[in-house]
Structure formats: C-alpha cells, structure tokens
mmCIF file of N, CA, C and O in Angstrom:
data_model
loop_
_atom_site.group_PDB
_atom_site.id
_atom_site.type_symbol
_atom_site.label_atom_id
_atom_site.label_comp_id
_atom_site.label_asym_id
_atom_site.label_seq_id
_atom_site.Cartn_x
_atom_site.Cartn_y
_atom_site.Cartn_z
ATOM 1 N N UNK M 24 -12.939 23.958 4.040
ATOM 2 C CA UNK M 24 -11.903 23.637 4.994
ATOM 3 C C UNK M 24 -11.290 24.943 5.484
ATOM 4 O O UNK M 24 -10.968 25.816 4.678
ATOM 5 N N UNK M 25 -11.124 25.052 6.791
ATOM 6 C CA UNK M 25 -10.565 26.296 7.305
ATOM 7 C C UNK M 25 -9.058 26.377 7.019
ATOM 8 O O UNK M 25 -8.400 25.360 6.790
ATOM 9 N N UNK M 26 -8.552 27.579 7.037
ATOM 10 C CA UNK M 26 -7.166 27.841 6.650
ATOM 11 C C UNK M 26 -6.172 27.123 7.554
ATOM 12 O O UNK M 26 -5.184 26.568 7.073
ATOM 13 N N UNK M 27 -6.433 27.100 8.833
ATOM 14 C CA UNK M 27 -5.524 26.451 9.781
ATOM 15 C C UNK M 27 -5.408 24.951 9.496
ATOM 16 O O UNK M 27 -4.303 24.398 9.483
ATOM 17 N N UNK M 28 -6.529 24.304 9.249
ATOM 18 C CA UNK M 28 -6.515 22.873 8.943
ATOM 19 C C UNK M 28 -5.790 22.604 7.638
ATOM 20 O O UNK M 28 -4.980 21.672 7.548
ATOM 21 N N UNK M 29 -6.058 23.413 6.634
ATOM 22 C CA UNK M 29 -5.408 23.217 5.345
ATOM 23 C C UNK M 29 -3.902 23.424 5.461
ATOM 24 O O UNK M 29 -3.120 22.653 4.896
ATOM 25 N N UNK M 30 -3.480 24.443 6.200
ATOM 26 C CA UNK M 30 -2.048 24.679 6.401
ATOM 27 C C UNK M 30 -1.389 23.513 7.122
ATOM 28 O O UNK M 30 -0.278 23.096 6.769
ATOM 29 N N UNK M 31 -2.075 22.961 8.117
ATOM 30 C CA UNK M 31 -1.550 21.809 8.849
ATOM 31 C C UNK M 31 -1.372 20.617 7.920
ATOM 32 O O UNK M 31 -0.325 19.966 7.911
ATOM 33 N N UNK M 32 -2.398 20.341 7.122
ATOM 34 C CA UNK M 32 -2.346 19.213 6.186
ATOM 35 C C UNK M 32 -1.232 19.417 5.169
ATOM 36 O O UNK M 32 -0.460 18.494 4.894
ATOM 37 N N UNK M 33 -1.126 20.609 4.632
ATOM 38 C CA UNK M 33 -0.093 20.885 3.624
ATOM 39 C C UNK M 33 1.307 20.719 4.220
ATOM 40 O O UNK M 33 2.192 20.161 3.575
ATOM 41 N N UNK M 34 1.491 21.199 5.460
ATOM 42 C CA UNK M 34 2.789 21.023 6.113
ATOM 43 C C UNK M 34 3.108 19.535 6.265
ATOM 44 O O UNK M 34 4.218 19.092 5.946
ATOM 45 N N UNK M 35 2.136 18.774 6.756
ATOM 46 C CA UNK M 35 2.338 17.339 6.959
ATOM 47 C C UNK M 35 2.725 16.646 5.658
ATOM 48 O O UNK M 35 3.688 15.874 5.606
ATOM 49 N N UNK M 36 1.969 16.925 4.607
ATOM 50 C CA UNK M 36 2.222 16.281 3.321
ATOM 51 C C UNK M 36 3.568 16.689 2.733
ATOM 52 O O UNK M 36 4.280 15.854 2.156
ATOM 53 N N UNK M 37 3.932 17.958 2.882
ATOM 54 C CA UNK M 37 5.219 18.417 2.365
ATOM 55 C C UNK M 37 6.368 17.768 3.133
ATOM 56 O O UNK M 37 7.373 17.368 2.538
ATOM 57 N N UNK M 38 6.215 17.635 4.456
ATOM 58 C CA UNK M 38 7.241 16.956 5.251
ATOM 59 C C UNK M 38 7.417 15.522 4.760
ATOM 60 O O UNK M 38 8.541 15.044 4.582
ATOM 61 N N UNK M 39 6.305 14.831 4.550
ATOM 62 C CA UNK M 39 6.362 13.448 4.079
ATOM 63 C C UNK M 39 7.045 13.384 2.716
ATOM 64 O O UNK M 39 7.935 12.556 2.493
ATOM 65 N N UNK M 40 6.652 14.256 1.817
ATOM 66 C CA UNK M 40 7.223 14.272 0.474
ATOM 67 C C UNK M 40 8.729 14.506 0.519
ATOM 68 O O UNK M 40 9.483 13.884 -0.238
ATOM 69 N N UNK M 41 9.173 15.385 1.394
ATOM 70 C CA UNK M 41 10.590 15.731 1.474
ATOM 71 C C UNK M 41 11.432 14.685 2.198
ATOM 72 O O UNK M 41 12.650 14.633 2.013
ATOM 73 N N UNK M 42 10.807 13.849 3.036
ATOM 74 C CA UNK M 42 11.582 12.989 3.927
ATOM 75 C C UNK M 42 11.272 11.501 3.887
ATOM 76 O O UNK M 42 11.930 10.730 4.575
ATOM 77 N N UNK M 43 10.281 11.074 3.117
ATOM 78 C CA UNK M 43 9.849 9.678 3.218
ATOM 79 C C UNK M 43 10.905 8.668 2.781
ATOM 80 O O UNK M 43 10.879 7.516 3.202
ATOM 81 N N UNK M 44 11.866 9.083 1.980
ATOM 82 C CA UNK M 44 12.891 8.152 1.515
ATOM 83 C C UNK M 44 14.035 7.985 2.514
ATOM 84 O O UNK M 44 14.852 7.091 2.359
ATOM 85 N N UNK M 45 14.057 8.818 3.537
ATOM 86 C CA UNK M 45 15.077 8.718 4.581
ATOM 87 C C UNK M 45 14.597 7.754 5.657
ATOM 88 O O UNK M 45 13.604 8.025 6.336
ATOM 89 N N UNK M 46 15.299 6.652 5.827
ATOM 90 C CA UNK M 46 14.888 5.647 6.810
ATOM 91 C C UNK M 46 14.780 6.241 8.215
ATOM 92 O O UNK M 46 13.885 5.874 8.976
ATOM 93 N N UNK M 47 15.655 7.172 8.532
ATOM 94 C CA UNK M 47 15.647 7.761 9.870
ATOM 95 C C UNK M 47 14.440 8.665 10.107
ATOM 96 O O UNK M 47 14.130 9.005 11.246
ATOM 97 N N UNK M 48 13.730 9.040 9.038
ATOM 98 C CA UNK M 48 12.578 9.937 9.156
ATOM 99 C C UNK M 48 11.239 9.214 8.995
ATOM 100 O O UNK M 48 10.186 9.841 9.074
ATOM 101 N N UNK M 49 11.264 7.922 8.791
ATOM 102 C CA UNK M 49 10.016 7.180 8.538
ATOM 103 C C UNK M 49 9.023 7.299 9.690
ATOM 104 O O UNK M 49 7.830 7.483 9.478
ATOM 105 N N UNK M 50 9.497 7.210 10.925
ATOM 106 C CA UNK M 50 8.595 7.308 12.070
ATOM 107 C C UNK M 50 7.954 8.686 12.122
ATOM 108 O O UNK M 50 6.745 8.813 12.348
ATOM 109 N N UNK M 51 8.750 9.717 11.893
ATOM 110 C CA UNK M 51 8.201 11.081 11.915
ATOM 111 C C UNK M 51 7.221 11.277 10.760
ATOM 112 O O UNK M 51 6.179 11.920 10.935
ATOM 113 N N UNK M 52 7.519 10.711 9.611
ATOM 114 C CA UNK M 52 6.595 10.796 8.472
ATOM 115 C C UNK M 52 5.269 10.137 8.823
ATOM 116 O O UNK M 52 4.202 10.668 8.499
ATOM 117 N N UNK M 53 5.321 9.003 9.498
ATOM 118 C CA UNK M 53 4.084 8.315 9.866
ATOM 119 C C UNK M 53 3.295 9.125 10.897
ATOM 120 O O UNK M 53 2.069 9.136 10.871
ATOM 121 N N UNK M 54 4.007 9.831 11.771
ATOM 122 C CA UNK M 54 3.337 10.697 12.749
ATOM 123 C C UNK M 54 2.620 11.831 12.040
ATOM 124 O O UNK M 54 1.446 12.117 12.325
ATOM 125 N N UNK M 55 3.293 12.483 11.101
ATOM 126 C CA UNK M 55 2.667 13.574 10.344
ATOM 127 C C UNK M 55 1.552 13.046 9.453
ATOM 128 O O UNK M 55 0.554 13.723 9.228
ATOM 129 N N UNK M 56 1.707 11.832 8.965
ATOM 130 C CA UNK M 56 0.665 11.213 8.149
ATOM 131 C C UNK M 56 -0.608 11.012 8.973
ATOM 132 O O UNK M 56 -1.712 11.293 8.502
ATOM 133 N N UNK M 57 -0.451 10.576 10.210
ATOM 134 C CA UNK M 57 -1.611 10.409 11.091
ATOM 135 C C UNK M 57 -2.263 11.754 11.391
ATOM 136 O O UNK M 57 -3.496 11.866 11.382
ATOM 137 N N UNK M 58 -1.453 12.780 11.608
ATOM 138 C CA UNK M 58 -1.991 14.112 11.857
ATOM 139 C C UNK M 58 -2.805 14.588 10.656
ATOM 140 O O UNK M 58 -3.914 15.104 10.807
ATOM 141 N N UNK M 59 -2.264 14.405 9.457
ATOM 142 C CA UNK M 59 -2.975 14.808 8.236
ATOM 143 C C UNK M 59 -4.275 14.019 8.087
ATOM 144 O O UNK M 59 -5.323 14.590 7.784
ATOM 145 N N UNK M 60 -4.215 12.718 8.305
ATOM 146 C CA UNK M 60 -5.400 11.869 8.181
ATOM 147 C C UNK M 60 -6.480 12.286 9.169
ATOM 148 O O UNK M 60 -7.655 12.423 8.796
ATOM 149 N N UNK M 61 -6.089 12.508 10.414
ATOM 150 C CA UNK M 61 -7.060 12.918 11.434
ATOM 151 C C UNK M 61 -7.681 14.265 11.109
ATOM 152 O O UNK M 61 -8.889 14.466 11.281
ATOM 153 N N UNK M 62 -6.872 15.196 10.621
ATOM 154 C CA UNK M 62 -7.377 16.528 10.280
ATOM 155 C C UNK M 62 -8.346 16.457 9.102
ATOM 156 O O UNK M 62 -9.403 17.090 9.121
ATOM 157 N N UNK M 63 -8.003 15.672 8.099
ATOM 158 C CA UNK M 63 -8.881 15.520 6.937
ATOM 159 C C UNK M 63 -10.196 14.857 7.349
ATOM 160 O O UNK M 63 -11.273 15.271 6.920
ATOM 161 N N UNK M 64 -10.108 13.842 8.186
ATOM 162 C CA UNK M 64 -11.323 13.152 8.646
ATOM 163 C C UNK M 64 -12.221 14.101 9.430
ATOM 164 O O UNK M 64 -13.443 14.061 9.293
ATOM 165 N N UNK M 65 -11.615 14.960 10.229
ATOM 166 C CA UNK M 65 -12.388 15.915 11.032
ATOM 167 C C UNK M 65 -13.082 16.937 10.139
ATOM 168 O O UNK M 65 -14.208 17.331 10.398
ATOM 169 N N UNK M 66 -12.417 17.367 9.080
ATOM 170 C CA UNK M 66 -12.984 18.366 8.172
ATOM 171 C C UNK M 66 -14.096 17.781 7.306
ATOM 172 O O UNK M 66 -15.010 18.478 6.904
ATOM 173 N N UNK M 67 -13.971 16.482 6.950
ATOM 174 C CA UNK M 67 -14.990 15.766 6.184
ATOM 175 C C UNK M 67 -15.410 16.499 4.905
ATOM 176 O O UNK M 67 -16.588 16.733 4.662
ATOM 177 N N UNK M 68 -14.428 16.842 4.092
ATOM 178 C CA UNK M 68 -14.685 17.457 2.795
ATOM 179 C C UNK M 68 -15.146 16.395 1.792
ATOM 180 O O UNK M 68 -15.068 15.203 2.064
ATOM 181 N N UNK M 69 -15.557 16.814 0.624
ATOM 182 C CA UNK M 69 -16.109 15.925 -0.391
ATOM 183 C C UNK M 69 -15.208 14.769 -0.792
ATOM 184 O O UNK M 69 -15.661 13.648 -0.973
ATOM 185 N N UNK M 70 -13.912 15.003 -0.939
ATOM 186 C CA UNK M 70 -12.995 13.960 -1.386
ATOM 187 C C UNK M 70 -12.211 13.349 -0.229
ATOM 188 O O UNK M 70 -11.214 12.674 -0.452
ATOM 189 N N UNK M 71 -12.664 13.565 1.001
ATOM 190 C CA UNK M 71 -11.883 13.126 2.157
ATOM 191 C C UNK M 71 -11.697 11.609 2.209
ATOM 192 O O UNK M 71 -10.628 11.134 2.578
ATOM 193 N N UNK M 72 -12.703 10.842 1.833
ATOM 194 C CA UNK M 72 -12.570 9.380 1.867
ATOM 195 C C UNK M 72 -11.479 8.903 0.914
ATOM 196 O O UNK M 72 -10.667 8.039 1.263
ATOM 197 N N UNK M 73 -11.463 9.469 -0.289
ATOM 198 C CA UNK M 73 -10.431 9.105 -1.260
ATOM 199 C C UNK M 73 -9.046 9.482 -0.748
ATOM 200 O O UNK M 73 -8.109 8.682 -0.802
ATOM 201 N N UNK M 74 -8.920 10.699 -0.225
ATOM 202 C CA UNK M 74 -7.629 11.179 0.279
ATOM 203 C C UNK M 74 -7.163 10.311 1.446
ATOM 204 O O UNK M 74 -5.988 9.931 1.509
ATOM 205 N N UNK M 75 -8.060 9.972 2.348
ATOM 206 C CA UNK M 75 -7.690 9.132 3.489
ATOM 207 C C UNK M 75 -7.228 7.754 3.022
ATOM 208 O O UNK M 75 -6.247 7.213 3.541
ATOM 209 N N UNK M 76 -7.882 7.193 2.020
ATOM 210 C CA UNK M 76 -7.440 5.901 1.475
ATOM 211 C C UNK M 76 -6.045 6.006 0.854
ATOM 212 O O UNK M 76 -5.226 5.088 1.009
ATOM 213 N N UNK M 77 -5.783 7.101 0.164
ATOM 214 C CA UNK M 77 -4.452 7.307 -0.417
ATOM 215 C C UNK M 77 -3.404 7.419 0.698
ATOM 216 O O UNK M 77 -2.311 6.857 0.592
ATOM 217 N N UNK M 78 -3.742 8.139 1.760
ATOM 218 C CA UNK M 78 -2.816 8.285 2.883
ATOM 219 C C UNK M 78 -2.576 6.946 3.579
ATOM 220 O O UNK M 78 -1.454 6.660 4.010
ATOM 221 N N UNK M 79 -3.596 6.115 3.666
ATOM 222 C CA UNK M 79 -3.423 4.781 4.258
ATOM 223 C C UNK M 79 -2.479 3.932 3.406
ATOM 224 O O UNK M 79 -1.672 3.171 3.940
ATOM 225 N N UNK M 80 -2.575 4.070 2.083
ATOM 226 C CA UNK M 80 -1.657 3.363 1.198
ATOM 227 C C UNK M 80 -0.216 3.814 1.442
ATOM 228 O O UNK M 80 0.709 2.998 1.483
ATOM 229 N N UNK M 81 -0.039 5.122 1.598
ATOM 230 C CA UNK M 81 1.299 5.660 1.866
ATOM 231 C C UNK M 81 1.807 5.139 3.204
ATOM 232 O O UNK M 81 2.980 4.764 3.334
ATOM 233 N N UNK M 82 0.941 5.082 4.199
ATOM 234 C CA UNK M 82 1.334 4.550 5.501
ATOM 235 C C UNK M 82 1.763 3.093 5.373
ATOM 236 O O UNK M 82 2.722 2.669 6.018
ATOM 237 N N UNK M 83 1.061 2.351 4.545
ATOM 238 C CA UNK M 83 1.446 0.961 4.304
ATOM 239 C C UNK M 83 2.844 0.857 3.718
ATOM 240 O O UNK M 83 3.627 -0.028 4.091
ATOM 241 N N UNK M 84 3.171 1.758 2.825
ATOM 242 C CA UNK M 84 4.524 1.793 2.252
ATOM 243 C C UNK M 84 5.551 2.119 3.334
ATOM 244 O O UNK M 84 6.587 1.459 3.450
ATOM 245 N N UNK M 85 5.263 3.142 4.142
ATOM 246 C CA UNK M 85 6.208 3.570 5.172
ATOM 247 C C UNK M 85 6.411 2.516 6.251
ATOM 248 O O UNK M 85 7.507 2.376 6.801
ATOM 249 N N UNK M 86 5.360 1.763 6.553
ATOM 250 C CA UNK M 86 5.452 0.742 7.593
ATOM 251 C C UNK M 86 6.048 -0.564 7.074
ATOM 252 O O UNK M 86 6.406 -1.436 7.859
ATOM 253 N N UNK M 87 6.106 -0.706 5.750
ATOM 254 C CA UNK M 87 6.606 -1.934 5.159
ATOM 255 C C UNK M 87 5.512 -2.955 4.901
ATOM 256 O O UNK M 87 5.765 -4.041 4.392
ATOM 257 N N UNK M 88 4.271 -2.611 5.253
ATOM 258 C CA UNK M 88 3.149 -3.537 5.062
ATOM 259 C C UNK M 88 2.759 -3.676 3.593
ATOM 260 O O UNK M 88 2.192 -4.692 3.203
ATOM 261 N N UNK M 89 3.040 -2.659 2.788
ATOM 262 C CA UNK M 89 2.671 -2.685 1.373
ATOM 263 C C UNK M 89 3.946 -2.733 0.531
ATOM 264 O O UNK M 89 4.471 -1.710 0.117
ATOM 265 N N UNK M 90 4.420 -3.938 0.291
ATOM 266 C CA UNK M 90 5.672 -4.122 -0.436
ATOM 267 C C UNK M 90 5.529 -3.895 -1.940
ATOM 268 O O UNK M 90 6.529 -3.769 -2.640
ATOM 269 N N UNK M 91 4.303 -3.814 -2.422
ATOM 270 C CA UNK M 91 4.115 -3.633 -3.864
ATOM 271 C C UNK M 91 4.229 -2.174 -4.298
ATOM 272 O O UNK M 91 4.382 -1.895 -5.473
ATOM 273 N N UNK M 92 4.162 -1.246 -3.341
ATOM 274 C CA UNK M 92 4.287 0.173 -3.674
ATOM 275 C C UNK M 92 5.753 0.565 -3.803
ATOM 276 O O UNK M 92 6.619 -0.007 -3.153
ATOM 277 N N UNK M 93 5.995 1.559 -4.655
ATOM 278 C CA UNK M 93 7.341 2.093 -4.820
ATOM 279 C C UNK M 93 7.352 3.561 -4.392
ATOM 280 O O UNK M 93 6.294 4.151 -4.157
ATOM 281 N N UNK M 94 8.524 4.143 -4.347
ATOM 282 C CA UNK M 94 8.629 5.556 -3.991
ATOM 283 C C UNK M 94 7.935 6.434 -5.029
ATOM 284 O O UNK M 94 7.383 7.481 -4.695
ATOM 285 N N UNK M 95 7.917 5.993 -6.272
ATOM 286 C CA UNK M 95 7.214 6.737 -7.325
ATOM 287 C C UNK M 95 5.711 6.739 -7.047
ATOM 288 O O UNK M 95 5.038 7.754 -7.229
ATOM 289 N N UNK M 96 5.184 5.619 -6.584
ATOM 290 C CA UNK M 96 3.763 5.551 -6.217
ATOM 291 C C UNK M 96 3.435 6.533 -5.099
ATOM 292 O O UNK M 96 2.398 7.191 -5.127
ATOM 293 N N UNK M 97 4.322 6.629 -4.120
ATOM 294 C CA UNK M 97 4.113 7.556 -3.006
ATOM 295 C C UNK M 97 4.065 8.989 -3.528
ATOM 296 O O UNK M 97 3.164 9.760 -3.185
ATOM 297 N N UNK M 98 5.018 9.344 -4.376
ATOM 298 C CA UNK M 98 5.045 10.703 -4.931
ATOM 299 C C UNK M 98 3.799 10.993 -5.763
ATOM 300 O O UNK M 98 3.233 12.087 -5.680
ATOM 301 N N UNK M 99 3.358 10.021 -6.527
ATOM 302 C CA UNK M 99 2.155 10.188 -7.342
ATOM 303 C C UNK M 99 0.932 10.412 -6.458
ATOM 304 O O UNK M 99 0.114 11.302 -6.712
ATOM 305 N N UNK M 100 0.811 9.619 -5.404
ATOM 306 C CA UNK M 100 -0.317 9.775 -4.485
ATOM 307 C C UNK M 100 -0.272 11.131 -3.784
ATOM 308 O O UNK M 100 -1.302 11.800 -3.648
ATOM 309 N N UNK M 101 0.912 11.553 -3.355
ATOM 310 C CA UNK M 101 1.038 12.855 -2.705
ATOM 311 C C UNK M 101 0.672 13.984 -3.662
ATOM 312 O O UNK M 101 -0.040 14.920 -3.294
ATOM 313 N N UNK M 102 1.142 13.896 -4.900
ATOM 314 C CA UNK M 102 0.809 14.929 -5.891
ATOM 315 C C UNK M 102 -0.699 14.988 -6.143
ATOM 316 O O UNK M 102 -1.276 16.069 -6.261
ATOM 317 N N UNK M 103 -1.338 13.838 -6.209
ATOM 318 C CA UNK M 103 -2.789 13.793 -6.392
ATOM 319 C C UNK M 103 -3.498 14.464 -5.222
ATOM 320 O O UNK M 103 -4.433 15.260 -5.413
ATOM 321 N N UNK M 104 -3.049 14.157 -4.012
ATOM 322 C CA UNK M 104 -3.665 14.758 -2.827
ATOM 323 C C UNK M 104 -3.469 16.268 -2.826
ATOM 324 O O UNK M 104 -4.408 17.023 -2.541
ATOM 325 N N UNK M 105 -2.258 16.727 -3.153
ATOM 326 C CA UNK M 105 -2.014 18.164 -3.220
ATOM 327 C C UNK M 105 -3.001 18.847 -4.187
ATOM 328 O O UNK M 105 -3.522 19.913 -3.907
ATOM 329 N N UNK M 106 -3.249 18.211 -5.332
ATOM 330 C CA UNK M 106 -4.152 18.779 -6.319
ATOM 331 C C UNK M 106 -5.599 18.819 -5.816
ATOM 332 O O UNK M 106 -6.337 19.747 -6.121
ATOM 333 N N UNK M 107 -5.983 17.811 -5.052
ATOM 334 C CA UNK M 107 -7.348 17.765 -4.529
ATOM 335 C C UNK M 107 -7.591 18.789 -3.427
ATOM 336 O O UNK M 107 -8.716 19.229 -3.223
ATOM 337 N N UNK M 108 -6.534 19.148 -2.716
ATOM 338 C CA UNK M 108 -6.694 20.101 -1.625
ATOM 339 C C UNK M 108 -6.605 21.509 -2.176
ATOM 340 O O UNK M 108 -7.043 22.444 -1.668
#
C-alpha cells in the first residue's frame, strides 16, 4: 500500500475513533468511513475484504441499522483494523 493511501486511511479511521460517539459528527464519520473503504478497496491488499467487512459493520452502527453493536464493538473493530494496517 502506498504511503498516501495509508495516511488517508489512518486519518479517516482516527477521525472516526475520535468522533463516532458525537451525534453531530455521525454524518462526517460516515463520509470518512466511505473514503477509507473506497481507498482500501482500490489498494486491494491481502486483508482488505476483512477490513471492508469490519468497516461496513461500523457503518451499520453509525447509521442505526445495526442495533446490536455497541460503542465498545466499534472501538474493538477500529483497533483491529489499525493493527492490520
């Protein structure tokens, strides 16, 4: 993965991690989540499918579609993604 793409993904994920619990920032978090997902899909690294699925789960939490997830689940998924990148 090139440095620019990785920096973009890391920025997106850090923004989400820092702001996902703020209702006023949910839309922006979802925008950065889409940017991260698109960048990861374009790079097509070995674990990209797993990471994209984790990001989709987080999007479900942010959109309200996944009521079974908690904020702890979001943090756990983000930490896992950070470790994989």
